[in-house]
Tab-separated table of C-alpha atoms in Angstrom:
chain	number	residue	atom	x	y	z
C	1210	MET	CA	-29.308	15.403	-3.297
C	1211	ALA	CA	-26.691	15.841	-5.962
C	1212	LEU	CA	-25.801	13.242	-8.271
C	1213	LEU	CA	-22.355	12.580	-8.727
C	1214	VAL	CA	-21.099	10.494	-12.203
C	1215	THR	CA	-17.267	9.331	-11.018
C	1216	GLU	CA	-15.142	7.004	-12.254
C	1217	VAL	CA	-14.364	4.719	-9.016
C	1218	VAL	CA	-12.179	1.680	-7.738
C	1219	VAL	CA	-13.705	-0.662	-5.207
C	1220	LEU	CA	-10.784	-0.543	-2.179
C	1221	HIS	CA	-13.066	-2.861	0.703
C	1222	ALA	CA	-16.395	-4.111	0.306
C	1223	MET	CA	-19.006	-5.356	3.611
C	1224	ASP	CA	-22.203	-6.913	3.843
C	1225	TYR	CA	-24.878	-4.488	5.441
C	1226	LEU	CA	-28.323	-6.038	6.811
C	1227	GLU	CA	-29.466	-8.736	4.802
C	1228	SER	CA	-29.499	-7.867	1.122
C	1229	SER	CA	-27.273	-4.777	0.646
C	1230	ARG	CA	-23.313	-3.675	1.009
C	1231	ILE	CA	-21.374	-0.771	2.217
C	1232	LEU	CA	-18.438	-0.155	-0.247
C	1233	ARG	CA	-15.022	1.636	0.490
C	1234	VAL	CA	-14.417	3.300	-3.140
C	1235	ALA	CA	-11.754	5.713	-4.292
C	1236	THR	CA	-12.939	8.281	-6.801
C	1237	ARG	CA	-11.530	10.499	-9.509
C	1238	GLU	CA	-13.622	14.113	-8.579
C	1239	ALA	CA	-13.912	13.195	-4.709
C	1240	GLY	CA	-11.611	11.400	-3.230
C	1241	VAL	CA	-12.519	8.285	-1.019
C	1242	GLN	CA	-16.217	7.792	-0.291
C	1243	SER	CA	-18.136	5.178	1.467
C	1244	VAL	CA	-21.166	4.306	-0.696
C	1245	LEU	CA	-24.430	1.937	0.257
C	1246	ALA	CA	-25.246	-0.673	-2.575
C	1247	LYS	CA	-28.814	-1.043	-1.864
C	1248	GLY	CA	-29.790	-4.874	-2.701
C	1249	ALA	CA	-26.569	-5.754	-3.803
C	1250	ARG	CA	-26.372	-9.327	-2.354
C	1251	ARG	CA	-29.560	-9.895	-3.665
C	1252	PRO	CA	-29.524	-13.407	-6.345
C	1253	LYS	CA	-30.892	-10.485	-9.166
C	1254	ASN	CA	-29.184	-7.499	-8.630
C	1255	ARG	CA	-28.444	-4.166	-10.918
C	1256	PHE	CA	-24.518	-4.106	-9.745
C	1257	GLY	CA	-23.438	-8.084	-10.926
C	1258	ALA	CA	-19.633	-8.199	-10.870
C	1259	ALA	CA	-19.299	-4.242	-10.765
C	1260	LEU	CA	-18.695	-4.475	-6.965
C	1261	ASP	CA	-15.787	-7.079	-6.853
C	1262	LEU	CA	-12.673	-5.829	-5.393
C	1263	PHE	CA	-10.321	-3.947	-7.148
C	1264	ALA	CA	-13.332	-3.317	-9.824
C	1265	GLN	CA	-13.298	0.093	-11.726
C	1266	GLY	CA	-16.237	1.654	-13.642
C	1267	THR	CA	-18.084	4.630	-13.904
C	1268	ALA	CA	-20.563	5.068	-10.746
C	1269	GLN	CA	-23.592	6.982	-10.220
C	1270	ILE	CA	-23.475	8.365	-6.151
C	1271	LEU	CA	-26.145	10.112	-4.967
C	1272	VAL	CA	-24.655	12.822	-2.620
C	1273	LYS	CA	-26.229	14.206	0.192
C	1274	PRO	CA	-23.850	16.675	2.236
C	1275	GLY	CA	-23.037	16.224	5.567
C	1276	ARG	CA	-23.468	12.440	5.081
C	1277	ASP	CA	-20.919	9.818	5.814
C	1278	LEU	CA	-22.571	7.006	3.610
C	1279	GLN	CA	-23.551	8.243	0.384
C	1280	THR	CA	-26.322	5.716	-2.133
C	1281	LEU	CA	-24.439	4.115	-4.864
C	1282	ALA	CA	-27.192	4.012	-7.957
C	1283	GLY	CA	-25.444	2.701	-10.628
C	1284	PHE	CA	-22.135	1.109	-11.774
C	1285	ASP	CA	-20.904	0.491	-15.341
C	1286	VAL	CA	-17.372	-1.664	-14.641
C	1287	ALA	CA	-15.067	-1.158	-17.330
C	1288	ARG	CA	-12.353	-3.439	-15.499
C	1289	SER	CA	-12.908	-6.351	-13.398
C	1290	ARG	CA	-9.069	-7.245	-12.802
C	1291	SER	CA	-9.940	-11.009	-12.524
C	1292	ALA	CA	-6.138	-11.534	-12.506
C	1293	LEU	CA	-5.472	-10.266	-9.538
C	1294	ALA	CA	-7.668	-12.940	-7.459
C	1295	GLU	CA	-5.918	-15.398	-9.261
C	1296	GLU	CA	-2.401	-15.564	-7.537
C	1297	LEU	CA	-2.336	-15.038	-3.989
C	1298	GLY	CA	0.759	-12.326	-4.364
C	1299	ARG	CA	-1.040	-10.124	-6.385
C	1300	PHE	CA	-3.810	-10.288	-4.329
C	1301	MET	CA	-2.161	-9.610	-1.051
C	1302	GLY	CA	-0.508	-6.850	-2.911
C	1303	ALA	CA	-3.484	-5.230	-3.906
C	1304	SER	CA	-4.864	-5.274	-0.508
C	1305	ALA	CA	-2.325	-3.603	0.546
C	1306	ILE	CA	-2.311	-0.872	-1.834
C	1307	ALA	CA	-5.742	-0.355	-0.731
C	1308	GLU	CA	-5.179	-0.343	2.853
C	1309	LEU	CA	-2.982	2.423	1.934
C	1310	MET	CA	-5.785	4.362	0.009
C	1311	LEU	CA	-8.537	3.586	2.710
C	1312	ARG	CA	-6.005	4.607	5.540
C	1313	PHE	CA	-4.455	8.019	4.003
C	1314	GLY	CA	-7.054	9.165	1.490
C	1315	HIS	CA	-9.289	11.667	1.963
C	1316	GLU	CA	-12.569	13.216	0.657
C	1317	ASP	CA	-10.418	15.840	-1.758
C	1318	THR	CA	-10.394	15.972	-5.366
C	1319	HIS	CA	-7.067	14.207	-6.572
C	1320	PRO	CA	-7.064	13.133	-9.873
C	1321	GLU	CA	-3.392	12.389	-9.832
C	1322	LEU	CA	-3.677	10.261	-7.412
C	1323	PHE	CA	-6.803	8.048	-8.628
C	1324	ASP	CA	-4.428	7.466	-11.741
C	1325	SER	CA	-1.483	6.414	-9.445
C	1326	LEU	CA	-3.805	3.819	-8.127
C	1327	VAL	CA	-4.822	2.751	-11.161
C	1328	ALA	CA	-1.319	2.570	-12.595
C	1329	ALA	CA	-0.437	0.653	-9.336
C	1330	LEU	CA	-3.526	-2.222	-9.800
C	1331	ASP	CA	-3.075	-2.639	-13.495
C	1332	ASP	CA	0.757	-3.043	-13.091
C	1333	LEU	CA	0.226	-5.902	-10.381
C	1334	ALA	CA	-2.766	-7.322	-12.368
C	1335	THR	CA	-0.217	-8.121	-15.116
C	1336	ALA	CA	3.252	-9.007	-12.886
C	1337	PRO	CA	4.383	-12.200	-13.035
C	1338	ALA	CA	4.266	-13.983	-9.733
C	1339	THR	CA	7.866	-14.296	-9.195
C	1340	GLN	CA	7.663	-10.001	-9.102
C	1341	SER	CA	4.431	-8.978	-7.625
C	1342	ARG	CA	6.397	-8.280	-4.296
C	1343	GLU	CA	8.553	-5.819	-5.777
C	1344	VAL	CA	5.615	-4.264	-7.861
C	1345	ALA	CA	3.633	-3.551	-5.232
C	1346	ILE	CA	6.287	-2.499	-3.003
C	1347	ALA	CA	7.402	0.351	-6.093
C	1348	ALA	CA	3.881	1.345	-6.518
C	1349	ALA	CA	3.247	2.022	-2.880
C	1350	TRP	CA	6.103	4.017	-2.373
C	1351	ARG	CA	4.687	6.068	-5.539
C	1352	LEU	CA	1.373	6.467	-4.182
C	1353	ILE	CA	3.055	7.620	-1.464
C	1354	GLY	CA	4.847	10.517	-3.367
C	1355	VAL	CA	2.001	11.616	-4.513
C	1356	MET	CA	0.206	11.862	-1.484
C	1357	GLY	CA	2.909	14.360	-0.245
C	1358	PHE	CA	4.742	12.778	2.691
C	1359	ALA	CA	7.786	10.617	0.749
C	1360	PRO	CA	10.823	10.311	2.922
C	1361	SER	CA	13.828	12.487	2.224
C	1362	LEU	CA	16.358	10.871	0.753
C	1363	SER	CA	18.907	13.392	-0.745
C	1364	VAL	CA	19.392	15.324	2.253
C	1365	CYS	CA	19.134	14.992	6.008
C	1366	SER	CA	15.406	14.607	7.339
C	1367	ILE	CA	16.700	17.486	10.547
C	1368	CYS	CA	19.252	19.571	9.752
C	1369	HIS	CA	18.404	19.450	5.780
C	1370	GLY	CA	22.739	19.176	5.476
C	1371	ALA	CA	24.273	16.953	2.927
C	1372	VAL	CA	24.313	13.082	4.119
C	1373	ALA	CA	27.288	11.540	2.545
C	1374	ARG	CA	27.032	8.254	0.475
C	1375	GLU	CA	28.187	5.515	3.034
C	1376	ASP	CA	27.873	1.671	3.035
C	1377	VAL	CA	24.871	2.162	5.413
C	1378	VAL	CA	22.994	5.287	5.726
C	1379	ARG	CA	20.279	5.643	9.013
C	1380	PHE	CA	16.752	6.069	7.999
C	1381	HIS	CA	14.478	7.708	10.641
C	1382	HIS	CA	10.774	6.883	10.055
C	1383	ARG	CA	9.849	9.894	12.661
C	1384	ALA	CA	12.082	12.264	11.005
C	1385	GLY	CA	10.691	11.396	7.466
C	1386	GLY	CA	13.896	10.196	5.873
C	1387	VAL	CA	17.346	9.690	6.278
C	1388	LEU	CA	19.898	11.376	8.771
C	1389	CYS	CA	23.536	12.822	8.581
C	1390	SER	CA	25.877	11.440	10.742
C	1391	ARG	CA	25.717	14.501	13.653
C	1392	CYS	CA	21.927	14.230	13.820
C	1393	ALA	CA	22.178	10.427	13.567
C	1394	ALA	CA	24.089	10.591	16.831
C	1395	THR	CA	21.687	13.162	18.571
C	1396	HIS	CA	18.721	11.584	17.287
C	1397	PRO	CA	18.532	7.842	18.665
C	1398	GLY	CA	15.845	5.172	16.859
C	1399	GLY	CA	15.362	4.321	12.919
C	1400	ARG	CA	16.969	1.786	10.648
C	1401	PRO	CA	20.115	1.312	9.022
C	1402	ILE	CA	19.736	0.910	5.246
C	1403	PRO	CA	22.707	0.163	2.621
C	1404	LEU	CA	23.235	2.288	0.272
C	1405	ALA	CA	21.854	0.182	-2.955
C	1406	ALA	CA	18.560	-0.119	-0.874
C	1407	LEU	CA	18.830	3.511	-0.493
C	1408	ASP	CA	19.240	3.844	-4.622
C	1409	THR	CA	16.825	1.418	-5.216
C	1410	LEU	CA	13.974	3.588	-2.600
C	1411	ARG	CA	14.781	6.239	-4.544
C	1412	ALA	CA	14.183	4.985	-8.189
C	1413	TRP	CA	11.063	3.940	-7.084
C	1414	LEU	CA	9.904	7.269	-5.909
C	1415	ASP	CA	11.178	8.439	-9.330
C	1416	GLY	CA	8.964	6.597	-10.928
C	1417	ALA	CA	11.079	3.969	-12.203
C	1418	GLY	CA	9.928	0.250	-12.345
C	1419	PRO	CA	10.422	-2.291	-10.158
C	1420	SER	CA	13.489	-4.244	-8.820
C	1421	SER	CA	13.906	-7.839	-8.883
C	1422	LEU	CA	15.653	-8.540	-5.937
C	1423	PRO	CA	16.084	-11.499	-3.549
C	1424	ARG	CA	13.378	-12.776	-1.485
C	1425	ARG	CA	14.899	-11.503	1.944
C	1426	ASP	CA	15.770	-8.084	0.577
C	1427	ALA	CA	12.212	-7.478	-0.733
C	1428	ARG	CA	10.868	-8.311	2.839
C	1429	ALA	CA	13.413	-6.151	3.899
C	1430	HIS	CA	11.855	-3.045	1.822
C	1431	GLN	CA	7.994	-4.282	3.059
C	1432	ARG	CA	9.294	-4.138	6.657
C	1433	LEU	CA	10.676	-0.454	6.132
C	1434	LEU	CA	7.336	0.254	4.372
C	1435	ARG	CA	5.189	-0.482	6.676
C	1436	GLU	CA	6.810	0.919	9.849
C	1437	PHE	CA	7.261	4.062	7.621
C	1438	LEU	CA	3.676	4.424	7.258
C	1439	ARG	CA	2.642	3.358	10.677
C	1440	GLU	CA	4.538	6.100	11.631
C	1441	HIS	CA	2.840	8.440	9.753
C	1442	LEU	CA	-1.119	7.488	11.159
C	1443	GLY	CA	-0.533	8.631	14.233
C	1444	ASP	CA	-3.582	6.951	15.325
C	1445	GLY	CA	-2.041	3.534	17.165
C	1446	ARG	CA	-3.959	1.232	14.600
C	1447	PRO	CA	-2.703	-1.782	13.011
C	1448	LEU	CA	-2.120	-1.832	9.279
C	1449	ARG	CA	-3.581	-5.545	9.138
C	1450	ALA	CA	-3.358	-5.879	5.227
C	1451	PHE	CA	0.244	-4.663	5.286
C	1452	GLU	CA	1.485	-7.012	8.240
C	1453	ALA	CA	-0.624	-9.617	6.631
C	1454	TRP	CA	1.582	-9.303	3.457
C	1455	GLU	CA	4.792	-8.915	5.064
C	1456	ARG	CA	4.573	-11.955	7.227
C	1457	GLY	CA	5.040	-13.813	3.736
C	1458	ILE	CA	1.281	-15.254	3.351
C	1459	GLU	CA	1.502	-14.524	-0.472
C	1460	ARG	CA	4.522	-16.825	-0.862
C	1461	THR	CA	4.712	-19.996	-2.657
C	1462	ALA	CA	5.039	-23.783	-0.943
C	1463	ASP	CA	8.730	-24.125	-1.858
C	1464	GLU	CA	9.694	-20.323	-0.432
C	1465	ARG	CA	7.664	-21.622	2.938
C	1466	ALA	CA	9.342	-25.350	2.804
C	1467	ALA	CA	12.995	-23.223	2.531
C	1468	ASP	CA	12.066	-21.068	5.256
C	1469	GLU	CA	11.528	-24.436	7.439
C	1470	ARG	CA	14.595	-25.716	6.266
C	1471	VAL	CA	16.955	-23.045	7.352
C	1472	ALA	CA	16.300	-21.178	10.685
C	1473	GLU	CA	17.937	-17.907	10.910
C	1474	PRO	CA	20.210	-17.704	13.561
C	1475	ALA	CA	19.563	-14.851	16.244
C	1476	GLU	CA	21.894	-11.881	16.546
C	1477	ALA	CA	21.945	-8.412	18.532
C	1478	PRO	CA	19.376	-5.899	17.543
C	1479	LEU	CA	21.815	-3.892	15.435
C	1480	VAL	CA	23.404	-6.243	13.673
C	1481	ALA	CA	19.758	-8.269	12.932
C	1482	ASP	CA	18.685	-5.171	11.431
C	1483	ALA	CA	21.869	-4.199	9.276
C	1484	ASP	CA	21.360	-7.888	8.280
C	1485	LEU	CA	17.257	-7.855	7.733
C	1486	HIS	CA	18.333	-4.394	5.094
C	1487	ARG	CA	21.766	-5.905	3.468
C	1488	MET	CA	19.769	-5.347	-0.127
C	1489	ARG	CA	22.349	-5.531	-2.710
């Protein structure tokens, strides 16, 4: 059994037996790992607040080859990120980021991905409540880019030809990005996306800071992100944190009241899709 000393971020935690917890953590040296924190639920334990969600620090992990569950021997917390729990929008965004890491991360060394995760959580922890949604969406797309399956936004994702800068461009989840007019005619499905929204997405993938968007436009970006991820998972399992976040659990009381006062009219599917993505 080898001792791995590495920087980690807690992504998920669940109770195990009477006194322990199982954690899913992102590590700098060994990707996403499952670890057992023995005695972590006892009133007096050596871990303390280190095992809180999104906490970051240096962990000592006893690794046994061939095992899916390793043993957490120690954890020296460096950042607790308590601010993520102080505002629901930040917490929901951070939960979606964690789910992205858990569903697409592997047990491979990927320091750049770990650094992108840390930056995403730090940005969310300091984001104004009114902009937490945009910060989380931008961070998620950057993580997707680092993972290596960012959508094609400049050339057609099927024929790799040029895509005209039209007012509305078709984005095809399964194909992996935008389509030229010829491929769009022969490959049904996907979503029409306004050019302004496409430019915003391109800027996020290039590392630009979050754009301040109208609430309806931000929700459309959430939907696009979740649909893209679901298409690339391939296992049929839902993205529960993303779905809860997309439903608007993080909205303020004023926003929920506004939604109740103004009911959205029913429209034909194609018109409704375009309206959802009118992100100017």
